[in-house]
XYZ file of C-alpha atoms in Angstrom:
190
model
C 12.308 9.668 -22.844
C 10.874 6.660 -23.892
C 7.117 6.796 -23.647
C 6.685 3.908 -20.691
C 9.308 6.328 -18.585
C 7.050 9.091 -19.406
C 3.891 7.275 -18.383
C 5.534 6.337 -15.216
C 7.046 10.164 -14.698
C 3.474 10.962 -15.159
C 2.053 8.796 -12.962
C 4.295 9.448 -10.287
C 3.811 13.056 -10.787
C 0.423 12.882 -10.292
C 0.386 10.783 -6.927
C 2.635 13.418 -5.381
C -0.162 15.765 -6.529
C -3.051 13.729 -5.398
C -1.415 13.091 -2.185
C -0.992 16.816 -1.624
C -4.538 18.048 -2.894
C -6.743 15.254 -2.937
C -7.819 13.067 -5.765
C -10.539 14.887 -6.987
C -9.057 18.303 -6.871
C -6.600 17.581 -9.316
C -6.811 18.345 -13.146
C -5.065 16.780 -16.062
C -4.186 20.445 -16.925
C -2.739 20.180 -13.256
C -0.444 17.136 -13.362
C 0.412 18.829 -17.274
C 1.425 21.918 -15.526
C 3.454 20.337 -12.942
C 5.143 18.273 -16.041
C 6.274 21.371 -17.918
C 3.872 20.351 -20.456
C 0.761 21.339 -22.341
C -2.324 19.439 -21.207
C -2.582 17.963 -25.401
C 0.317 16.467 -25.079
C -0.440 14.373 -22.042
C -2.639 12.393 -23.459
C -0.354 11.389 -25.784
C 0.790 9.665 -22.874
C -2.118 8.802 -20.602
C -5.944 8.640 -21.822
C -6.823 9.973 -18.427
C -7.291 10.915 -14.500
C -8.665 7.963 -13.913
C -6.104 5.862 -16.275
C -3.296 7.238 -13.469
C -5.319 6.272 -10.465
C -6.014 2.609 -11.743
C -2.143 1.953 -12.316
C -1.094 3.629 -8.898
C -3.851 1.720 -7.144
C -3.841 -1.567 -9.082
C -0.267 -1.789 -9.329
C 0.522 -1.813 -5.406
C -2.556 -3.645 -4.632
C -1.299 -6.716 -6.834
C 2.550 -6.043 -5.260
C 0.297 -6.297 -1.774
C -1.246 -9.440 -3.006
C 2.239 -10.900 -4.590
C 4.056 -10.599 -1.592
C 1.227 -11.721 0.772
C 0.733 -15.117 -1.596
C 4.652 -15.780 -1.186
C 3.933 -15.619 2.593
C 1.250 -17.398 2.825
C 2.910 -20.411 1.080
C 5.939 -19.896 3.383
C 6.772 -23.406 5.217
C 7.325 -20.529 8.322
C 5.803 -19.976 11.629
C 2.557 -17.417 12.174
C 4.703 -14.818 13.530
C 7.658 -15.042 11.083
C 4.624 -15.191 8.744
C 3.620 -11.661 10.290
C 6.723 -10.592 10.330
C 7.216 -11.051 6.416
C 4.079 -8.827 6.020
C 5.326 -6.133 8.247
C 8.196 -5.806 6.211
C 6.286 -6.021 2.850
C 4.334 -3.076 3.987
C 7.498 -1.002 5.302
C 9.140 -2.142 1.532
C 6.314 -1.203 -0.278
C 5.320 1.868 1.426
C 9.216 3.268 1.622
C 9.382 2.939 -2.384
C 5.518 4.435 -2.929
C 4.848 6.913 -0.072
C 2.804 9.131 -2.661
C 1.169 6.782 -4.597
C 0.393 4.650 -1.252
C -1.530 7.771 -0.033
C -3.869 7.183 -3.416
C -3.967 3.709 -2.376
C -5.069 4.468 1.514
C -7.102 7.459 0.592
C -8.627 7.878 -3.048
C -9.717 3.705 -3.929
C -13.391 4.770 -3.172
C -12.723 6.484 -6.690
C -11.714 3.812 -8.545
C -14.362 3.262 -11.678
C -14.013 -0.011 -13.698
C -11.527 -1.518 -11.346
C -13.077 -0.763 -8.336
C -14.612 -4.418 -8.179
C -10.806 -6.277 -9.200
C -9.591 -3.956 -6.588
C -11.484 -5.071 -3.571
C -11.335 -8.666 -4.242
C -7.504 -7.991 -3.809
C -8.240 -6.407 -0.641
C -10.580 -8.640 0.242
C -8.111 -12.103 -0.248
C -5.017 -9.967 1.185
C -7.448 -9.183 4.389
C -8.635 -13.114 4.365
C -4.820 -14.206 4.156
C -3.990 -11.816 7.154
C -6.751 -13.193 8.911
C -5.825 -17.092 8.048
C -2.079 -16.088 9.076
C -3.468 -14.768 12.622
C -5.950 -18.160 13.107
C -3.242 -20.674 12.318
C -1.041 -18.564 15.118
C -3.489 -18.547 17.626
C -3.790 -22.395 17.179
C -0.654 -23.254 17.421
C -0.466 -21.478 20.590
C 2.047 -18.770 18.690
C -0.492 -15.492 19.505
C -2.738 -14.814 22.241
C -6.287 -15.887 21.663
C -7.983 -12.897 21.554
C -10.336 -11.277 18.244
C -8.826 -12.268 14.928
C -10.384 -9.216 13.640
C -9.128 -6.803 16.510
C -5.612 -8.036 16.127
C -5.892 -7.333 12.554
C -6.975 -3.765 12.582
C -4.015 -3.044 14.945
C -1.620 -4.456 12.638
C -3.102 -3.068 9.607
C -4.210 0.511 10.645
C -0.240 0.999 11.706
C 0.568 -0.238 8.593
C -1.549 1.297 6.194
C -0.710 4.676 7.954
C 3.162 4.193 7.259
C 3.083 6.656 4.395
C 2.278 9.674 6.637
C 4.882 8.799 8.698
C 7.668 7.498 6.892
C 8.545 10.970 5.034
C 8.682 12.759 8.503
C 11.561 10.523 9.276
C 14.739 11.669 7.613
C 16.770 8.383 8.689
C 14.448 6.085 8.195
C 16.183 2.566 7.992
C 13.607 0.539 6.191
C 15.284 -2.883 7.827
C 15.543 -1.295 11.478
C 11.905 -0.322 10.959
C 10.127 -3.176 10.222
C 12.099 -4.807 12.859
C 11.041 -2.408 15.626
C 7.332 -2.511 13.995
C 7.596 -5.952 14.552
C 8.933 -6.024 17.948
C 6.039 -3.382 19.314
C 3.111 -4.655 17.184
C 3.819 -8.327 17.678
C 5.211 -8.475 20.894
C 3.781 -5.472 22.813
C 6.006 -2.589 24.901
C 6.154 -4.981 27.952
C 9.153 -6.030 29.507
C 8.729 -9.560 30.591
């Protein structure tokens, strides 16, 4: 197996263990055992548990940032941008359920990369606020507290990694459409 593929396999296995036990409770020996290898062999592919966590969290944060930047730069309405953000979250989460657990629960364990991660997160949330404000100004969105809107949408999207695995028949496109409808239009019949 190629070195890079083996490294990705180790990272994915670690993400599963981090989700099940929590980052702090998992050791490199646990990861090696789960991989069916000796701990010493694991170090041929990866330096530390911290490197694994960095790979998981930073790659996801950068994917969200890249997606958000495309959405912000697009020439579509604020509502369409919010729908695109919801789709972005559903897509990334469906493809990275275990890794999303680390992004949400273990980011505070980052060491060298913590400031970088926090800057990505802050920029992402600021872009989200910008889209909401534009929607309010354009009278597409009800004029209520921007942070309440942001919190309401993001809290749902950030917890998708807990919910999606329980839904065997989850179809990402349909889920994104349903979430957009509920989060952006509500549940009232007009």
